[in-house]
């Protein structure tokens, strides 16, 4: 088991556009966390676009904060909302 905290803080600019900051971390095994230099921490400025009632698009640019983390990553998530 690994401890990987993640969170997002966002603000609705309009009903269709949300801006925010996301955090992704990987601190190592729960039984004994990795040394700080081996942990992974990323901050991601992001935007969410509600394209329709059924579709959403999340775009972000991740910035690595430690040597163990990728320095820069672009991310995209395409979401499809389903009704049951």
Coordinates of C-alpha atoms in Angstrom, one line a residue:
X1 CA 0.0 0.0 0.0
X2 CA 1.3 3.4 -0.9
X3 CA 0.3 6.8 0.4
X4 CA -0.6 9.1 -2.5
X5 CA -2.5 12.2 -1.5
X6 CA -4.2 14.2 -4.2
X7 CA -6.5 17.3 -4.0
X8 CA -8.0 20.0 -6.1
X9 CA -9.1 23.6 -5.3
X10 CA -11.2 25.2 -8.0
X11 CA -13.4 28.2 -8.8
X12 CA -16.3 28.3 -11.3
X13 CA -15.5 31.3 -13.6
X14 CA -18.7 30.6 -15.6
X15 CA -21.1 27.6 -15.8
X16 CA -18.8 26.2 -18.5
X17 CA -15.4 27.1 -17.3
X18 CA -13.7 26.2 -14.0
X19 CA -10.1 27.1 -13.1
X20 CA -8.1 25.4 -10.3
X21 CA -4.9 24.0 -8.9
X22 CA -4.4 20.3 -8.4
X23 CA -1.8 18.5 -6.3
X24 CA -0.6 14.9 -6.9
X25 CA 1.8 13.2 -4.6
X26 CA 3.4 9.9 -4.0
X27 CA 5.0 9.6 -0.6
X28 CA 6.0 5.9 -0.6
X29 CA 4.8 2.9 1.3
X30 CA 2.4 3.4 4.2
X31 CA 4.6 1.3 6.5
X32 CA 7.6 3.6 5.9
X33 CA 7.5 6.8 3.8
X34 CA 10.2 7.4 1.3
X35 CA 12.8 10.1 2.1
X36 CA 11.7 13.6 0.9
X37 CA 14.1 13.6 -2.0
X38 CA 12.6 10.3 -3.4
X39 CA 8.9 11.4 -3.0
X40 CA 7.0 12.7 -5.9
X41 CA 5.1 16.0 -5.7
X42 CA 3.3 17.8 -8.6
X43 CA 1.4 21.1 -8.7
X44 CA -1.0 21.3 -11.7
X45 CA -2.7 24.6 -12.8
X46 CA -5.8 23.3 -14.6
X47 CA -8.9 24.3 -16.4
X48 CA -12.2 22.3 -16.7
X49 CA -14.5 22.9 -19.6
X50 CA -18.1 21.7 -19.4
X51 CA -18.6 21.2 -23.1
X52 CA -22.2 19.9 -22.8
X53 CA -24.4 18.2 -20.2
X54 CA -22.7 14.9 -21.2
X55 CA -19.0 15.9 -21.9
X56 CA -16.3 17.6 -19.9
X57 CA -12.6 18.3 -20.7
X58 CA -9.8 18.8 -18.1
X59 CA -6.5 20.3 -19.2
X60 CA -3.5 20.9 -17.0
X61 CA 0.3 21.5 -17.0
X62 CA 2.0 19.6 -14.1
X63 CA 5.1 21.0 -12.6
X64 CA 7.4 18.6 -10.7
X65 CA 8.7 19.8 -7.3
X66 CA 11.3 17.1 -6.5
X67 CA 14.1 15.5 -8.5
X68 CA 12.1 12.2 -8.5
X69 CA 9.2 13.8 -10.2
X70 CA 8.9 14.5 -14.0
X71 CA 9.7 18.2 -14.4
X72 CA 6.8 19.0 -16.7
X73 CA 3.8 17.0 -17.9
X74 CA 0.8 18.0 -19.9
X75 CA -2.4 16.2 -19.0
X76 CA -5.8 15.9 -20.5
X77 CA -8.9 14.0 -19.2
X78 CA -12.0 13.6 -21.3
X79 CA -15.0 12.8 -19.2
X80 CA -18.4 11.4 -20.3
X81 CA -21.3 11.8 -17.9
X82 CA -23.7 8.9 -17.8
X83 CA -27.3 8.8 -16.5
X84 CA -28.8 5.6 -15.2

